[in-house]
Amino acid sequence: MPARTTIAHRVFVTRPIAEAAIRRLAESARVDLWDDDAPPPPADLAEHLRPCDAVLAMVSDRFDAATIAGAPRLGVISNLAVGVDNIDLAAATRAHVAVGHTPGVLAETTADLAFALMMAVARRVAEADRFVRAGRWRMWTPRLMLGRDVWGATLGIVGWGAIGQAVARRASGFGMRVIYASRETPMAGRRARASATPARAATNASAAGAERVALAQLFAESDFISLNLPLTAETRGMIGRTQIAAMKRGAILVNTARGAIVDQSALERALRTGHLGGAGLDVTATEPIDPRDPILELPNVVITPHIGSASHATRLKMAELAVDNILDVFAGRIPRRCANPAVKLRVARRK
Ligand code: GLV
């Protein structure tokens, strides 16, 4: 990427992203691009961050307090993701570093993948594909690869943000009964923080034909459970042994949120004993998952490599929004999509 030496702001982009977005960034800043799909090792990240005013970062880059403190000029971390659990938000706010993210533009695409995983597990799509490729398909037989109906089943959505609501809209087209638990509903036995827009959430729920229930009821009644909530201190480990035991026998769990929300060993045990009927996971406890992880032995599990928002069109929108978030800070404004909107900006306008 040719550097524009007349432009004072410097931005580190930690992975190759849509070229159109990088070109637009380069009109306003000197861009240092990490031209590799593998993340910069911590020492390289620190070195590249040191002279930079902004970083366009990925969920697989970690920004802990020490990394932020080692970047004295940094005014904005712009994450190419809606989730910001890779960033120490409190440390960023203390250091006057705004944290931008990309909600909204990825909701429909991520909901598509949640639905794809649900269908793939219920109808054994990945297993059937392996069966055919292994040359085991002899003839049509009435008991071959019997699965579960998605249509007419009950779907429980945990989290009622844009992605959860987009999953609900798809489910209503499949004639599913949709129930959901959100932050206004008692979760893990206690009442959690109220949503900023409960009235809008209720309107959207009635439009999608969804009913808000307590988490315990959602576990007891759902044939499919879709996790669509952010990873926070409150939700880390929220789906543990007790919660899984409370799920309906044979239920299918789909996680397109974050692996750390679920106790993966407890999930694996429940799948082995048959308490749960299957799982569709776009995210895992550690990423990438160890290829020897015992959960990979299970035929009723479909795992994708954290590709919820991975369509060409959506990744372009995310890149453009991530650039907008940086340019906002360069113009002295809070990013239009900001995860710590109370931050006092550090970056002053430069000439
Ligand atoms: C992806 O995981 C995201 O948070 O957008």
Coordinates of C-alpha atoms and ligand atoms in Angstrom, one line a residue:
M1 CA 0.0 0.0 0.0
P2 CA 1.7 3.3 -1.1
A3 CA 2.0 5.6 1.9
R4 CA 0.8 9.2 1.6
T5 CA 3.6 11.0 3.3
T6 CA 1.8 14.4 3.3
I7 CA -0.8 12.9 5.7
A8 CA 0.0 13.0 9.3
H9 CA -2.3 10.3 10.8
R10 CA -0.9 6.8 10.9
V11 CA -3.1 3.7 10.9
F12 CA -2.0 0.1 11.4
V13 CA -4.3 -2.4 9.6
T14 CA -3.7 -5.8 11.1
R15 CA -4.8 -8.0 8.2
P16 CA -5.6 -7.7 4.5
I17 CA -9.2 -6.5 4.2
A18 CA -11.3 -5.1 1.3
E19 CA -9.0 -3.0 -0.9
A20 CA -11.6 -0.3 -1.5
A21 CA -11.8 0.4 2.2
I22 CA -8.0 0.5 2.5
R23 CA -7.8 2.9 -0.4
R24 CA -10.3 5.2 1.2
L25 CA -8.3 5.1 4.5
A26 CA -5.1 5.9 2.6
E27 CA -6.7 9.1 1.3
S28 CA -6.7 10.4 4.8
A29 CA -3.8 8.6 6.6
R30 CA -0.6 6.8 6.2
V31 CA -1.5 3.1 6.2
D32 CA 0.7 0.4 7.5
L33 CA -0.9 -2.9 6.4
W34 CA 0.1 -6.3 7.9
D35 CA -0.1 -8.2 4.7
D36 CA -0.7 -11.7 6.1
D37 CA -3.8 -13.6 7.1
A38 CA -2.0 -14.8 10.2
P39 CA -2.1 -12.2 13.0
P40 CA 1.0 -10.2 13.9
P41 CA 2.8 -11.8 16.8
P42 CA 2.5 -9.7 20.0
A43 CA 6.0 -8.1 19.6
D44 CA 5.2 -7.1 16.0
L45 CA 1.8 -5.8 17.0
A46 CA 3.4 -3.6 19.7
E47 CA 6.1 -2.3 17.3
H48 CA 3.6 -1.4 14.6
L49 CA 1.2 0.2 17.1
R50 CA 3.8 2.4 18.7
P51 CA 3.8 5.2 16.1
C52 CA 0.1 4.8 15.1
D53 CA -2.9 7.0 15.9
A54 CA -5.4 4.2 15.0
V55 CA -5.5 0.5 14.5
L56 CA -8.0 -1.4 12.3
A57 CA -8.1 -4.7 14.2
M58 CA -9.6 -8.1 14.1
V59 CA -11.3 -10.2 16.8
S60 CA -8.2 -12.4 16.8
D61 CA -6.0 -9.5 17.9
R62 CA -5.8 -9.0 21.7
F63 CA -5.7 -5.6 23.1
D64 CA -5.0 -5.9 26.8
A65 CA -4.1 -3.0 29.1
A66 CA -0.3 -3.5 28.5
T67 CA -0.8 -3.5 24.7
I68 CA -2.8 -0.3 24.9
A69 CA -0.4 1.3 27.3
G70 CA 2.5 0.5 24.9
A71 CA 0.8 2.6 22.1
P72 CA 1.1 6.2 23.4
R73 CA -0.4 7.8 20.3
L74 CA -3.3 5.5 19.8
G75 CA -6.7 7.2 19.7
V76 CA -9.0 4.5 18.3
I77 CA -9.1 0.7 18.0
S78 CA -11.5 0.0 15.2
N79 CA -12.6 -3.6 15.4
L80 CA -13.7 -5.4 12.2
A81 CA -16.4 -7.1 14.3
V82 CA -19.5 -6.4 16.4
G83 CA -17.9 -8.2 19.4
V84 CA -15.2 -6.4 21.4
D85 CA -14.3 -9.1 23.9
N86 CA -10.8 -9.1 22.5
I87 CA -10.3 -5.6 23.8
D88 CA -9.9 -4.4 27.5
L89 CA -12.7 -1.8 27.2
A90 CA -12.0 -0.3 30.6
A91 CA -8.3 0.1 29.9
A92 CA -9.1 1.6 26.5
T93 CA -11.5 4.1 28.0
R94 CA -9.0 5.0 30.8
A95 CA -6.3 5.6 28.1
H96 CA -8.7 7.8 26.0
V97 CA -8.8 5.2 23.3
A98 CA -12.2 5.0 21.5
V99 CA -13.3 1.5 20.5
G100 CA -15.2 1.2 17.2
H101 CA -17.0 -1.9 16.1
T102 CA -19.4 -3.0 13.3
P103 CA -22.9 -3.9 14.6
G104 CA -25.9 -3.9 12.3
V105 CA -24.2 -4.5 9.0
L106 CA -23.4 -8.2 9.8
A107 CA -26.7 -9.2 11.5
E108 CA -28.4 -10.8 8.5
T109 CA -25.4 -12.6 7.3
T110 CA -24.6 -14.1 10.8
A111 CA -28.3 -15.1 11.2
D112 CA -28.0 -16.9 7.8
L113 CA -25.1 -19.0 9.2
A114 CA -26.9 -19.7 12.5
F115 CA -29.8 -21.0 10.4
A116 CA -27.5 -23.0 8.2
L117 CA -25.9 -24.7 11.2
M118 CA -29.3 -25.4 12.7
M119 CA -30.4 -27.0 9.4
A120 CA -27.1 -28.8 8.9
V121 CA -27.3 -30.5 12.3
A122 CA -31.0 -31.3 12.2
R123 CA -30.9 -32.8 8.7
R124 CA -27.4 -34.3 9.1
V125 CA -26.1 -32.4 6.1
A126 CA -22.4 -32.6 6.9
E127 CA -22.6 -36.2 8.0
A128 CA -24.5 -37.2 4.9
D129 CA -21.9 -35.4 2.7
R130 CA -19.1 -37.4 4.4
F131 CA -21.2 -40.6 3.9
V132 CA -21.5 -40.0 0.1
R133 CA -17.9 -39.0 -0.3
A134 CA -16.8 -42.2 1.5
G135 CA -18.6 -44.2 -1.2
R136 CA -21.1 -45.6 1.3
W137 CA -24.3 -44.5 -0.6
R138 CA -25.7 -47.8 -2.0
M139 CA -29.3 -47.0 -2.7
W140 CA -32.4 -45.1 -1.4
T141 CA -33.5 -46.7 1.9
P142 CA -36.4 -45.5 4.1
R143 CA -34.2 -45.3 7.3
L144 CA -31.2 -43.6 5.8
M145 CA -29.9 -40.5 7.6
L146 CA -33.2 -39.7 9.4
G147 CA -33.0 -36.3 11.1
R148 CA -35.2 -33.8 12.8
D149 CA -37.7 -31.4 11.5
V150 CA -36.8 -27.7 11.8
W151 CA -40.3 -26.6 10.6
G152 CA -42.8 -26.5 13.4
A153 CA -40.2 -26.9 16.1
T154 CA -39.6 -24.5 19.0
L155 CA -36.6 -22.2 18.7
G156 CA -35.2 -20.5 21.8
I157 CA -33.0 -17.5 21.1
V158 CA -30.7 -16.3 23.9
G159 CA -30.0 -12.6 23.2
W160 CA -32.5 -10.3 21.5
G161 CA -30.1 -8.0 19.6
A162 CA -30.0 -7.5 15.9
I163 CA -28.7 -11.0 15.2
G164 CA -31.1 -12.8 17.4
Q165 CA -34.0 -10.9 15.8
A166 CA -32.7 -11.7 12.3
V167 CA -32.7 -15.4 13.3
A168 CA -36.2 -15.1 14.6
R169 CA -37.4 -13.7 11.2
R170 CA -36.0 -16.7 9.4
A171 CA -37.6 -19.0 11.9
S172 CA -41.0 -17.5 11.5
G173 CA -40.7 -18.3 7.8
F174 CA -40.1 -21.9 8.7
G175 CA -43.3 -22.0 10.8
M176 CA -41.3 -22.3 14.0
R177 CA -42.5 -21.2 17.5
V178 CA -40.0 -18.6 18.6
I179 CA -39.2 -17.8 22.2
Y180 CA -36.4 -15.7 23.5
A181 CA -34.6 -14.6 26.6
S182 CA -33.0 -11.2 26.7
R183 CA -31.2 -9.1 29.2
E184 CA -34.5 -7.9 30.6
T185 CA -35.4 -11.5 31.4
P186 CA -33.9 -13.3 34.4
M187 CA -30.7 -14.9 33.2
A188 CA -28.7 -17.4 35.3
G189 CA -31.0 -16.8 38.2
R190 CA -30.7 -13.1 38.5
R191 CA -32.1 -10.0 36.8
A192 CA -29.6 -8.4 34.5
R193 CA -29.2 -4.9 33.1
A194 CA -32.2 -3.5 31.1
S195 CA -31.8 -3.0 27.4
A196 CA -31.6 0.6 26.2
T197 CA -34.6 0.0 23.9
P198 CA -37.1 -2.4 25.5
A199 CA -40.0 -0.9 23.7
R200 CA -38.4 -1.4 20.3
A201 CA -37.4 -5.0 21.3
A202 CA -41.0 -5.8 22.2
T203 CA -42.3 -4.4 18.9
N204 CA -39.7 -6.4 16.9
A205 CA -40.7 -9.5 18.9
S206 CA -44.3 -9.2 18.1
A207 CA -43.4 -8.6 14.4
A208 CA -41.4 -11.9 14.4
G209 CA -44.1 -13.7 16.4
A210 CA -41.7 -14.2 19.2
E211 CA -42.5 -14.5 22.9
R212 CA -40.1 -13.4 25.7
V213 CA -39.7 -16.0 28.4
A214 CA -37.4 -16.7 31.3
L215 CA -34.2 -18.5 30.5
A216 CA -35.3 -21.6 32.5
Q217 CA -38.5 -21.8 30.4
L218 CA -36.5 -21.4 27.2
F219 CA -34.2 -24.3 28.1
A220 CA -37.1 -26.5 29.1
E221 CA -39.2 -25.9 25.9
S222 CA -36.7 -25.4 23.0
D223 CA -36.0 -28.0 20.4
F224 CA -33.3 -25.7 19.1
I225 CA -31.4 -23.0 21.1
S226 CA -29.5 -20.3 19.3
L227 CA -27.0 -18.2 21.2
N228 CA -26.9 -14.6 20.0
L229 CA -25.4 -12.5 22.8
P230 CA -22.1 -10.9 23.4
L231 CA -19.3 -12.3 25.5
T232 CA -19.1 -10.2 28.7
A233 CA -18.1 -10.9 32.3
E234 CA -21.7 -11.7 32.8
T235 CA -22.1 -14.2 29.9
R236 CA -18.8 -15.9 30.2
G237 CA -19.5 -19.6 31.0
M238 CA -23.2 -18.8 31.2
I239 CA -24.1 -22.1 29.5
G240 CA -22.6 -24.6 31.9
R241 CA -23.4 -28.1 33.1
T242 CA -26.5 -27.0 35.0
Q243 CA -27.9 -25.0 32.2
I244 CA -27.3 -27.8 29.7
A245 CA -28.9 -30.3 32.0
A246 CA -32.0 -28.0 32.1
M247 CA -32.3 -28.2 28.3
K248 CA -34.9 -30.4 26.7
R249 CA -33.6 -33.9 25.9
G250 CA -32.5 -34.1 22.3
A251 CA -32.2 -30.3 21.9
I252 CA -29.8 -28.9 19.3
L253 CA -27.5 -26.0 20.5
V254 CA -26.3 -23.5 17.9
N255 CA -23.5 -21.0 18.9
T256 CA -22.6 -18.2 16.5
A257 CA -21.7 -15.8 19.4
R258 CA -18.5 -16.7 21.3
G259 CA -17.2 -20.1 22.4
A260 CA -16.4 -18.9 26.0
I261 CA -20.2 -18.5 26.7
V262 CA -20.4 -22.3 26.7
D263 CA -18.6 -24.8 28.9
Q264 CA -17.4 -26.9 25.9
S265 CA -16.5 -30.0 28.0
A266 CA -20.0 -30.0 29.5
L267 CA -21.4 -29.7 26.0
E268 CA -19.3 -32.5 24.8
R269 CA -20.5 -34.8 27.6
A270 CA -24.1 -33.9 27.0
L271 CA -23.7 -34.8 23.3
R272 CA -22.0 -38.1 24.1
T273 CA -24.7 -39.2 26.6
G274 CA -27.4 -38.2 24.1
H275 CA -28.9 -35.6 26.4
L276 CA -28.4 -33.1 23.6
G277 CA -29.2 -34.1 20.1
G278 CA -26.5 -32.1 18.4
A279 CA -24.6 -28.8 18.2
G280 CA -23.7 -26.3 15.5
L281 CA -20.7 -24.3 16.5
D282 CA -19.2 -21.4 14.6
V283 CA -17.2 -20.5 17.6
T284 CA -15.3 -22.7 20.1
A285 CA -13.6 -22.4 23.5
T286 CA -10.2 -21.9 21.9
E287 CA -9.8 -20.8 18.3
P288 CA -8.6 -22.4 16.2
I289 CA -9.9 -25.6 17.8
D290 CA -7.3 -28.3 18.5
P291 CA -7.8 -30.9 15.7
R292 CA -7.5 -33.5 18.4
D293 CA -10.3 -32.0 20.5
P294 CA -12.7 -34.8 21.4
I295 CA -15.8 -32.8 20.3
L296 CA -14.6 -33.3 16.7
E297 CA -15.2 -37.1 17.0
L298 CA -18.9 -36.5 17.4
P299 CA -20.9 -37.0 14.2
N300 CA -23.8 -34.8 15.4
V301 CA -21.6 -31.7 15.7
V302 CA -21.0 -29.3 12.8
I303 CA -18.2 -26.9 13.3
T304 CA -17.3 -23.9 11.1
P305 CA -14.2 -21.7 11.6
H306 CA -15.8 -18.5 13.0
I307 CA -17.3 -17.4 9.7
G308 CA -20.6 -15.9 10.8
S309 CA -20.2 -12.6 8.9
A310 CA -18.0 -14.0 6.1
S311 CA -19.8 -13.0 3.0
H312 CA -18.1 -10.8 0.4
A313 CA -20.8 -8.1 0.7
T314 CA -20.9 -8.1 4.4
R315 CA -17.1 -8.1 4.9
L316 CA -16.9 -5.1 2.6
K317 CA -19.6 -3.2 4.6
M318 CA -17.7 -4.1 7.8
A319 CA -14.4 -2.8 6.4
E320 CA -16.1 0.5 5.3
L321 CA -17.7 1.0 8.7
A322 CA -14.4 0.2 10.4
V323 CA -12.8 2.9 8.3
D324 CA -15.6 5.3 9.0
N325 CA -15.1 4.7 12.7
I326 CA -11.4 5.7 12.4
L327 CA -12.1 8.8 10.2
D328 CA -14.7 9.9 12.8
V329 CA -12.0 10.0 15.5
F330 CA -9.6 11.8 13.1
A331 CA -12.3 14.4 12.7
G332 CA -12.5 14.8 16.5
R333 CA -15.8 12.8 16.8
I334 CA -16.7 9.7 18.7
P335 CA -16.9 6.7 16.2
R336 CA -20.4 6.3 14.8
R337 CA -20.4 2.8 16.1
C338 CA -18.6 3.0 19.4
A339 CA -18.4 0.4 22.2
N340 CA -17.2 2.9 24.8
P341 CA -19.1 6.0 23.9
A342 CA -18.3 7.7 27.2
V343 CA -14.6 7.8 26.2
K344 CA -12.8 11.2 26.2
L345 CA -10.9 11.2 22.9
R346 CA -7.2 11.4 22.9
V347 CA -6.4 12.1 19.2
A348 CA -6.2 15.8 18.4
R349 CA -6.7 17.0 14.9
R350 CA -3.3 17.2 13.2
K351 CA -2.2 19.2 10.2
Ligands
GLV1 C1 -17.5 -11.7 14.9 O1 -17.2 -12.6 15.6 C2 -18.0 -10.5 15.3 O2 -18.0 -10.2 16.5 O3 -18.4 -9.7 14.5

